[in-house]
mmCIF file of C-alpha atoms in Angstrom:
data_model
loop_
_atom_site.group_PDB
_atom_site.id
_atom_site.type_symbol
_atom_site.label_atom_id
_atom_site.label_comp_id
_atom_site.label_asym_id
_atom_site.label_seq_id
_atom_site.Cartn_x
_atom_site.Cartn_y
_atom_site.Cartn_z
ATOM 1 C CA MET A 184 -28.966 -41.147 -18.178
ATOM 2 C CA THR A 185 -25.646 -42.289 -16.754
ATOM 3 C CA ALA A 186 -22.268 -40.870 -17.804
ATOM 4 C CA THR A 187 -21.564 -44.036 -19.791
ATOM 5 C CA GLU A 188 -24.890 -43.813 -21.604
ATOM 6 C CA LYS A 189 -24.237 -40.147 -22.413
ATOM 7 C CA ALA A 190 -20.803 -41.005 -23.794
ATOM 8 C CA LEU A 191 -22.241 -43.794 -25.954
ATOM 9 C CA SER A 192 -25.007 -41.482 -27.170
ATOM 10 C CA ALA A 193 -22.482 -38.775 -28.080
ATOM 11 C CA SER A 194 -20.317 -41.328 -29.874
ATOM 12 C CA SER A 195 -23.298 -42.623 -31.838
ATOM 13 C CA SER A 196 -24.373 -39.082 -32.747
ATOM 14 C CA GLY A 197 -20.836 -38.289 -33.837
ATOM 15 C CA ARG A 198 -20.705 -41.296 -36.150
ATOM 16 C CA ALA A 199 -24.094 -40.402 -37.596
ATOM 17 C CA GLY A 200 -22.990 -36.804 -38.174
ATOM 18 C CA ILE A 201 -19.814 -37.953 -39.929
ATOM 19 C CA ALA A 202 -21.843 -40.315 -42.119
ATOM 20 C CA TRP A 203 -24.193 -37.479 -43.092
ATOM 21 C CA MET A 204 -21.230 -35.209 -43.899
ATOM 22 C CA LEU A 205 -19.524 -37.868 -46.023
ATOM 23 C CA LEU A 206 -22.783 -38.346 -47.916
ATOM 24 C CA THR A 207 -23.056 -34.559 -48.276
ATOM 25 C CA THR A 208 -19.626 -34.215 -49.864
ATOM 26 C CA LEU A 209 -20.265 -37.162 -52.189
ATOM 27 C CA LEU A 210 -23.548 -35.604 -53.331
ATOM 28 C CA PHE A 211 -21.957 -32.172 -53.816
ATOM 29 C CA VAL A 212 -19.173 -33.600 -55.982
ATOM 30 C CA THR A 213 -21.650 -35.779 -57.906
ATOM 31 C CA GLN A 214 -23.701 -32.641 -58.496
ATOM 32 C CA ASP A 215 -20.616 -30.817 -59.779
ATOM 33 C CA ALA A 216 -19.705 -33.739 -62.045
ATOM 34 C CA THR A 217 -23.220 -33.672 -63.510
ATOM 35 C CA LEU A 218 -22.949 -29.901 -63.890
ATOM 36 C CA ARG A 219 -19.637 -30.235 -65.720
ATOM 37 C CA PHE A 220 -21.074 -32.820 -68.094
ATOM 38 C CA LEU A 221 -24.115 -30.665 -68.911
ATOM 39 C CA VAL A 222 -22.279 -27.377 -69.549
ATOM 40 C CA GLN A 223 -20.338 -29.045 -72.355
ATOM 41 C CA THR A 224 -23.624 -29.143 -74.324
ATOM 42 C CA TYR A 225 -26.042 -26.644 -72.793
ATOM 43 C CA PRO A 226 -25.740 -22.928 -71.871
ATOM 44 C CA PHE A 227 -24.528 -22.176 -68.338
ATOM 45 C CA ALA A 228 -27.665 -20.238 -67.377
ATOM 46 C CA GLU A 229 -29.966 -23.001 -68.609
ATOM 47 C CA VAL A 230 -28.176 -25.674 -66.595
ATOM 48 C CA ALA A 231 -28.043 -23.477 -63.481
ATOM 49 C CA TRP A 232 -31.725 -22.567 -63.856
ATOM 50 C CA ALA A 233 -32.703 -26.237 -64.059
ATOM 51 C CA ARG A 234 -30.667 -26.974 -60.930
ATOM 52 C CA PHE A 235 -32.362 -24.205 -58.937
ATOM 53 C CA ALA A 236 -35.875 -24.700 -60.334
ATOM 54 C CA VAL A 237 -35.959 -28.394 -59.405
ATOM 55 C CA HIS A 238 -34.479 -27.601 -55.988
ATOM 56 C CA LEU A 239 -37.118 -24.893 -55.440
ATOM 57 C CA ALA A 240 -39.948 -27.249 -56.412
ATOM 58 C CA ILE A 241 -38.707 -29.916 -53.990
ATOM 59 C CA ALA A 242 -38.219 -27.363 -51.209
ATOM 60 C CA PHE A 243 -41.707 -25.917 -51.766
ATOM 61 C CA VAL A 244 -43.332 -29.335 -51.420
ATOM 62 C CA VAL A 245 -41.287 -30.197 -48.306
ATOM 63 C CA VAL A 246 -42.079 -26.886 -46.602
ATOM 64 C CA ALA A 247 -45.747 -26.842 -47.633
ATOM 65 C CA VAL A 248 -46.292 -30.361 -46.284
ATOM 66 C CA ASN A 249 -44.570 -29.602 -42.963
ATOM 67 C CA SER A 250 -45.799 -26.069 -42.296
ATOM 68 C CA PRO A 251 -46.731 -23.436 -44.914
ATOM 69 C CA SER A 252 -45.847 -20.685 -42.432
ATOM 70 C CA HIS A 253 -42.177 -21.442 -43.115
ATOM 71 C CA LEU A 254 -42.616 -20.025 -46.619
ATOM 72 C CA ILE A 255 -42.517 -16.530 -45.095
ATOM 73 C CA ALA A 256 -39.066 -15.298 -44.070
ATOM 74 C CA GLN A 257 -38.447 -13.047 -41.080
ATOM 75 C CA ARG A 258 -35.316 -11.709 -42.785
ATOM 76 C CA PRO A 259 -36.171 -11.732 -46.494
ATOM 77 C CA GLY A 260 -33.357 -9.345 -47.420
ATOM 78 C CA ILE A 261 -30.653 -11.584 -45.979
ATOM 79 C CA GLN A 262 -32.294 -14.689 -47.448
ATOM 80 C CA ILE A 263 -32.359 -13.139 -50.927
ATOM 81 C CA LEU A 264 -28.741 -11.971 -50.599
ATOM 82 C CA ARG A 265 -27.694 -15.475 -49.557
ATOM 83 C CA SER A 266 -29.614 -17.052 -52.418
ATOM 84 C CA THR A 267 -28.137 -14.563 -54.906
ATOM 85 C CA LEU A 268 -24.606 -15.399 -53.791
ATOM 86 C CA LEU A 269 -25.329 -19.091 -54.353
ATOM 87 C CA ALA A 270 -26.642 -18.300 -57.846
ATOM 88 C CA VAL A 271 -23.499 -16.345 -58.778
ATOM 89 C CA LEU A 272 -21.354 -19.080 -57.211
ATOM 90 C CA THR A 273 -23.071 -21.752 -59.299
ATOM 91 C CA LEU A 274 -22.652 -19.803 -62.542
ATOM 92 C CA LEU A 275 -18.952 -19.228 -61.833
ATOM 93 C CA VAL A 276 -18.434 -22.916 -61.102
ATOM 94 C CA ALA A 277 -20.294 -23.846 -64.298
ATOM 95 C CA VAL A 278 -18.012 -21.636 -66.400
ATOM 96 C CA SER A 279 -14.978 -22.989 -64.521
ATOM 97 C CA TYR A 280 -15.861 -26.570 -65.417
ATOM 98 C CA LYS A 281 -16.097 -25.563 -69.081
ATOM 99 C CA THR A 282 -12.432 -24.523 -69.169
ATOM 100 C CA LEU A 283 -10.553 -26.145 -66.256
ATOM 101 C CA PRO A 284 -9.808 -29.707 -65.068
ATOM 102 C CA PHE A 285 -12.388 -31.066 -62.627
ATOM 103 C CA VAL A 286 -9.959 -31.631 -59.740
ATOM 104 C CA ASP A 287 -8.361 -28.174 -60.107
ATOM 105 C CA VAL A 288 -11.718 -26.465 -59.601
ATOM 106 C CA ALA A 289 -12.572 -28.677 -56.615
ATOM 107 C CA ALA A 290 -9.168 -28.110 -55.005
ATOM 108 C CA ILE A 291 -9.338 -24.319 -55.311
ATOM 109 C CA ALA A 292 -12.923 -24.372 -53.982
ATOM 110 C CA ASN A 293 -11.551 -25.625 -50.654
ATOM 111 C CA VAL A 294 -9.973 -22.210 -50.046
ATOM 112 C CA ALA A 295 -13.460 -20.873 -49.172
ATOM 113 C CA PRO A 296 -13.195 -21.623 -45.390
ATOM 114 C CA VAL A 297 -9.878 -19.762 -45.358
ATOM 115 C CA LEU A 298 -11.553 -16.760 -47.007
ATOM 116 C CA VAL A 299 -14.327 -16.927 -44.396
ATOM 117 C CA THR A 300 -11.701 -16.337 -41.709
ATOM 118 C CA VAL A 301 -10.300 -13.351 -43.632
ATOM 119 C CA LEU A 302 -13.701 -11.780 -44.349
ATOM 120 C CA SER A 303 -15.002 -12.338 -40.816
ATOM 121 C CA VAL A 304 -12.652 -9.592 -39.600
ATOM 122 C CA PRO A 305 -14.215 -6.654 -41.517
ATOM 123 C CA LEU A 306 -17.722 -8.103 -41.909
ATOM 124 C CA LEU A 307 -18.342 -9.798 -38.548
ATOM 125 C CA LYS A 308 -15.817 -7.802 -36.473
ATOM 126 C CA GLU A 309 -14.134 -11.018 -35.341
ATOM 127 C CA LYS A 310 -10.556 -11.067 -34.100
ATOM 128 C CA VAL A 311 -8.050 -13.348 -35.809
ATOM 129 C CA GLY A 312 -4.869 -14.179 -33.873
ATOM 130 C CA TRP A 313 -1.469 -14.921 -35.320
ATOM 131 C CA ARG A 314 -2.031 -18.685 -35.325
ATOM 132 C CA ARG A 315 -5.136 -18.471 -37.492
ATOM 133 C CA SER A 316 -3.363 -15.865 -39.622
ATOM 134 C CA LEU A 317 -0.687 -18.479 -40.320
ATOM 135 C CA GLY A 318 -3.454 -20.878 -41.334
ATOM 136 C CA VAL A 319 -4.835 -18.245 -43.718
ATOM 137 C CA LEU A 320 -1.367 -17.732 -45.193
ATOM 138 C CA GLY A 321 -1.028 -21.490 -45.653
ATOM 139 C CA GLY A 322 -4.348 -21.607 -47.492
ATOM 140 C CA PHE A 323 -3.268 -18.912 -49.922
ATOM 141 C CA ILE A 324 0.079 -20.637 -50.470
ATOM 142 C CA GLY A 325 -1.828 -23.806 -51.356
ATOM 143 C CA ALA A 326 -3.941 -21.868 -53.849
ATOM 144 C CA MET A 327 -0.817 -20.349 -55.396
ATOM 145 C CA ILE A 328 0.738 -23.815 -55.771
ATOM 146 C CA ILE A 329 -2.282 -24.850 -57.832
ATOM 147 C CA ILE A 330 -2.613 -21.594 -59.755
ATOM 148 C CA GLY A 331 1.071 -21.234 -60.629
ATOM 149 C CA PRO A 332 1.401 -23.959 -63.282
ATOM 150 C CA ALA A 333 -2.255 -23.753 -64.349
ATOM 151 C CA SER A 334 -2.144 -20.006 -65.030
ATOM 152 C CA LEU A 335 0.476 -20.567 -67.729
ATOM 153 C CA VAL A 336 -2.129 -22.475 -69.726
ATOM 154 C CA PHE A 337 -5.504 -21.050 -68.778
ATOM 155 C CA GLN A 338 -4.503 -17.495 -67.777
ATOM 156 C CA TRP A 339 -7.655 -15.672 -66.668
ATOM 157 C CA ALA A 340 -9.782 -18.826 -66.394
ATOM 158 C CA ILE A 341 -8.085 -19.864 -63.151
ATOM 159 C CA LEU A 342 -9.593 -16.752 -61.536
ATOM 160 C CA LEU A 343 -13.099 -18.183 -61.980
ATOM 161 C CA PRO A 344 -12.923 -20.842 -59.216
ATOM 162 C CA LEU A 345 -11.214 -18.281 -56.975
ATOM 163 C CA ALA A 346 -14.129 -15.903 -57.529
ATOM 164 C CA ALA A 347 -16.481 -18.820 -56.834
ATOM 165 C CA ALA A 348 -14.624 -19.536 -53.576
ATOM 166 C CA LEU A 349 -15.026 -15.870 -52.608
ATOM 167 C CA CYS A 350 -18.784 -16.066 -53.271
ATOM 168 C CA ASN A 351 -18.915 -19.276 -51.243
ATOM 169 C CA ALA A 352 -17.148 -17.566 -48.338
ATOM 170 C CA LEU A 353 -19.596 -14.646 -48.455
ATOM 171 C CA TYR A 354 -22.446 -17.169 -48.686
ATOM 172 C CA GLN A 355 -21.246 -18.872 -45.488
ATOM 173 C CA ILE A 356 -20.875 -15.549 -43.671
ATOM 174 C CA VAL A 357 -24.387 -14.445 -44.661
ATOM 175 C CA THR A 358 -25.656 -17.854 -43.499
ATOM 176 C CA ARG A 359 -24.204 -17.090 -40.058
ATOM 177 C CA LEU A 360 -26.314 -13.919 -39.954
ATOM 178 C CA LEU A 361 -29.459 -16.067 -40.155
ATOM 179 C CA ARG A 362 -28.755 -17.859 -36.871
ATOM 180 C CA GLY A 363 -31.551 -17.408 -34.394
ATOM 181 C CA GLY A 364 -33.836 -16.005 -37.086
ATOM 182 C CA ASP A 365 -35.551 -18.005 -39.798
ATOM 183 C CA SER A 366 -36.122 -21.730 -39.420
ATOM 184 C CA THR A 367 -34.116 -24.351 -41.268
ATOM 185 C CA LEU A 368 -37.092 -25.084 -43.535
ATOM 186 C CA THR A 369 -37.430 -21.406 -44.448
ATOM 187 C CA THR A 370 -33.746 -21.170 -45.318
ATOM 188 C CA PHE A 371 -33.960 -24.430 -47.288
ATOM 189 C CA PHE A 372 -36.804 -22.950 -49.356
ATOM 190 C CA TYR A 373 -35.156 -19.581 -50.033
ATOM 191 C CA THR A 374 -31.793 -21.153 -50.911
ATOM 192 C CA SER A 375 -32.765 -21.674 -54.550
ATOM 193 C CA MET A 376 -35.245 -18.829 -55.040
ATOM 194 C CA ALA A 377 -32.908 -16.121 -56.376
ATOM 195 C CA GLY A 378 -31.098 -18.616 -58.583
ATOM 196 C CA THR A 379 -34.364 -19.679 -60.201
ATOM 197 C CA VAL A 380 -35.341 -16.063 -60.920
ATOM 198 C CA LEU A 381 -31.936 -14.685 -61.970
ATOM 199 C CA CYS A 382 -30.963 -17.628 -64.158
ATOM 200 C CA GLY A 383 -34.489 -17.636 -65.583
ATOM 201 C CA LEU A 384 -33.990 -14.045 -66.763
ATOM 202 C CA LEU A 385 -30.948 -15.211 -68.749
ATOM 203 C CA LEU A 386 -32.768 -18.025 -70.556
ATOM 204 C CA PRO A 387 -33.913 -15.894 -73.561
ATOM 205 C CA PHE A 388 -30.257 -15.147 -74.337
ATOM 206 C CA GLY A 389 -29.339 -18.787 -74.729
ATOM 207 C CA TRP A 390 -31.544 -21.882 -74.783
ATOM 208 C CA VAL A 391 -30.943 -25.344 -76.181
ATOM 209 C CA THR A 392 -33.926 -27.674 -75.913
ATOM 210 C CA PRO A 393 -32.608 -30.701 -74.029
ATOM 211 C CA ASP A 394 -33.079 -34.220 -75.285
ATOM 212 C CA LEU A 395 -34.421 -36.921 -72.982
ATOM 213 C CA THR A 396 -30.991 -37.637 -71.484
ATOM 214 C CA GLY A 397 -30.228 -33.951 -70.987
ATOM 215 C CA ALA A 398 -33.595 -33.317 -69.327
ATOM 216 C CA ALA A 399 -33.109 -36.300 -67.013
ATOM 217 C CA LEU A 400 -29.638 -35.090 -66.027
ATOM 218 C CA MET A 401 -30.956 -31.579 -65.348
ATOM 219 C CA ILE A 402 -33.643 -32.984 -63.077
ATOM 220 C CA MET A 403 -31.032 -35.159 -61.372
ATOM 221 C CA LEU A 404 -28.853 -32.066 -60.910
ATOM 222 C CA GLY A 405 -31.644 -30.304 -59.021
ATOM 223 C CA VAL A 406 -32.407 -33.383 -56.924
ATOM 224 C CA LEU A 407 -28.719 -33.701 -56.012
ATOM 225 C CA GLY A 408 -28.634 -30.028 -55.039
ATOM 226 C CA ALA A 409 -31.661 -30.360 -52.773
ATOM 227 C CA CYS A 410 -30.492 -33.637 -51.219
ATOM 228 C CA SER A 411 -26.961 -32.369 -50.576
ATOM 229 C CA HIS A 412 -28.263 -29.329 -48.711
ATOM 230 C CA TYR A 413 -30.637 -31.531 -46.696
ATOM 231 C CA CYS A 414 -27.796 -33.905 -45.755
ATOM 232 C CA LEU A 415 -25.632 -30.947 -44.740
ATOM 233 C CA ILE A 416 -28.387 -29.714 -42.435
ATOM 234 C CA ARG A 417 -28.755 -33.216 -40.965
ATOM 235 C CA ALA A 418 -25.005 -33.502 -40.377
ATOM 236 C CA TYR A 419 -24.949 -30.362 -38.239
ATOM 237 C CA THR A 420 -28.226 -31.305 -36.532
ATOM 238 C CA VAL A 421 -27.218 -34.729 -35.195
ATOM 239 C CA ALA A 422 -23.611 -33.848 -34.264
ATOM 240 C CA ASP A 423 -21.586 -30.799 -33.287
ATOM 241 C CA ALA A 424 -19.576 -28.811 -35.814
ATOM 242 C CA ALA A 425 -16.239 -29.804 -34.270
ATOM 243 C CA THR A 426 -16.952 -33.431 -35.168
ATOM 244 C CA VAL A 427 -18.305 -33.121 -38.700
ATOM 245 C CA ALA A 428 -16.736 -29.985 -40.238
ATOM 246 C CA PRO A 429 -13.261 -31.449 -40.948
ATOM 247 C CA PHE A 430 -14.864 -34.217 -43.010
ATOM 248 C CA GLY A 431 -16.162 -31.571 -45.416
ATOM 249 C CA TYR A 432 -12.715 -31.604 -46.986
ATOM 250 C CA THR A 433 -13.330 -35.117 -48.312
ATOM 251 C CA THR A 434 -14.690 -33.323 -51.395
ATOM 252 C CA LEU A 435 -11.114 -33.387 -52.694
ATOM 253 C CA ILE A 436 -11.009 -37.200 -52.441
ATOM 254 C CA TRP A 437 -14.312 -37.595 -54.295
ATOM 255 C CA ALA A 438 -13.177 -35.052 -56.898
ATOM 256 C CA VAL A 439 -9.969 -36.981 -57.597
ATOM 257 C CA LEU A 440 -11.960 -40.212 -58.012
ATOM 258 C CA TYR A 441 -14.484 -38.570 -60.350
ATOM 259 C CA GLY A 442 -11.684 -36.932 -62.314
ATOM 260 C CA LEU A 443 -9.963 -40.276 -62.829
ATOM 261 C CA LEU A 444 -12.946 -42.582 -63.325
ATOM 262 C CA VAL A 445 -15.463 -40.316 -65.089
ATOM 263 C CA PHE A 446 -13.474 -37.656 -66.930
ATOM 264 C CA GLY A 447 -10.194 -39.509 -67.408
ATOM 265 C CA GLU A 448 -8.210 -36.665 -65.820
ATOM 266 C CA SER A 449 -5.178 -37.375 -63.673
ATOM 267 C CA PRO A 450 -4.532 -34.605 -61.115
ATOM 268 C CA SER A 451 -1.164 -32.921 -61.432
ATOM 269 C CA ALA A 452 1.351 -33.057 -58.594
ATOM 270 C CA SER A 453 0.891 -29.315 -58.019
ATOM 271 C CA THR A 454 -2.898 -29.698 -57.754
ATOM 272 C CA LEU A 455 -2.621 -32.501 -55.192
ATOM 273 C CA ALA A 456 0.093 -30.707 -53.207
ATOM 274 C CA GLY A 457 -1.758 -27.394 -53.220
ATOM 275 C CA GLY A 458 -5.041 -29.078 -52.356
ATOM 276 C CA LEU A 459 -3.511 -30.859 -49.373
ATOM 277 C CA VAL A 460 -1.952 -27.593 -48.137
ATOM 278 C CA ILE A 461 -5.346 -25.866 -48.391
ATOM 279 C CA VAL A 462 -7.082 -28.722 -46.550
ATOM 280 C CA ALA A 463 -4.453 -28.774 -43.782
ATOM 281 C CA SER A 464 -4.704 -24.993 -43.398
ATOM 282 C CA GLY A 465 -8.491 -25.102 -43.208
ATOM 283 C CA ILE A 466 -8.487 -27.853 -40.588
ATOM 284 C CA TYR A 467 -5.897 -25.951 -38.531
ATOM 285 C CA ILE A 468 -7.970 -22.760 -38.665
ATOM 286 C CA PHE A 469 -11.041 -24.711 -37.565
ATOM 287 C CA HIS A 470 -9.042 -26.298 -34.727
ATOM 288 C CA ARG A 471 -7.954 -22.860 -33.499
ATOM 289 C CA GLU A 472 -11.560 -21.640 -33.607
ATOM 290 C CA GLN A 473 -12.595 -24.555 -31.400
ATOM 291 C CA VAL A 474 -9.735 -23.846 -28.958
ATOM 292 C CA ARG A 475 -10.778 -20.186 -28.690
ATOM 293 C CA ALA A 476 -14.414 -21.191 -28.163
ATOM 294 C CA ARG A 477 -13.469 -23.564 -25.311
ATOM 295 C CA GLU A 478 -11.251 -20.917 -23.708
ATOM 296 C CA ALA A 479 -14.045 -18.348 -23.892
ATOM 297 C CA ALA A 480 -16.536 -20.816 -22.386
ATOM 298 C CA ALA A 481 -14.135 -21.695 -19.547
ATOM 299 C CA LYS A 482 -13.521 -18.020 -18.817
ATOM 300 C CA SER A 483 -17.239 -17.292 -18.778
ATOM 301 C CA ALA A 484 -17.884 -20.223 -16.417
ATOM 302 C CA ALA A 485 -15.102 -19.084 -14.080
ATOM 303 C CA GLU A 486 -16.488 -15.553 -13.886
ATOM 304 C CA GLY A 487 -19.928 -16.880 -13.020
ATOM 305 C CA PRO A 488 -23.263 -15.112 -13.462
#
């Protein structure tokens, strides 16, 4: 393959990766919109259980058809921890959507990558320089811009999406620990296992038999969850992280559109301003990570074997 052909191939892969990521964010926000609609009528645990149970059923069929051996995890403890974090995250988001505007929750959720940088220091022993520290500070300032006016109305409720963002950050860090271990199919299967079990244990404490529309939406919720995770995997498979990761922040755009068109909610100026600050901070942190990775690779190449 010539240099030109390689460049064209990389460009094509990049476009495909971006397309997969844009589809991922659209599916995630559509899933959250469906979740928000359902929790207005049904108990949080019931809705979350339906989401995970359908996801688990889809994942089981996919893995069983491809290779049943992927049903067995090499690191079951880490897989269960990761799945548990996703279950807690989902429940927190469900409660958040019961009490907070749709766009506010989505905007605060974008602080998760910033929290990953903070938590990677004690948990992964990574070093964070002053430039990335400024990005972290910017992310927290963005969150405070959103929380400031909202806290006057909702008080403690605004802490729910922050707690969800923390769980999301821990979820991403635990996902990093699985690199080089279990296969993608194994991780895809275990993603919804703990949520199905834990939320299932809560069902006796609150159950409302869904009507036909409610049941259909619950099934759709699980399908959206499974498809969004599949698209995310595809995005990072066909293109490198440096190309696709920044487009993950398009969740804020989809959230604003859903808020306006579906829920009739206009985002406040503070929510938009804070959300943009968080997005800019996250992209800057990611940029600095890529710079450090290139510098480390260049240094390693210069030193030789």
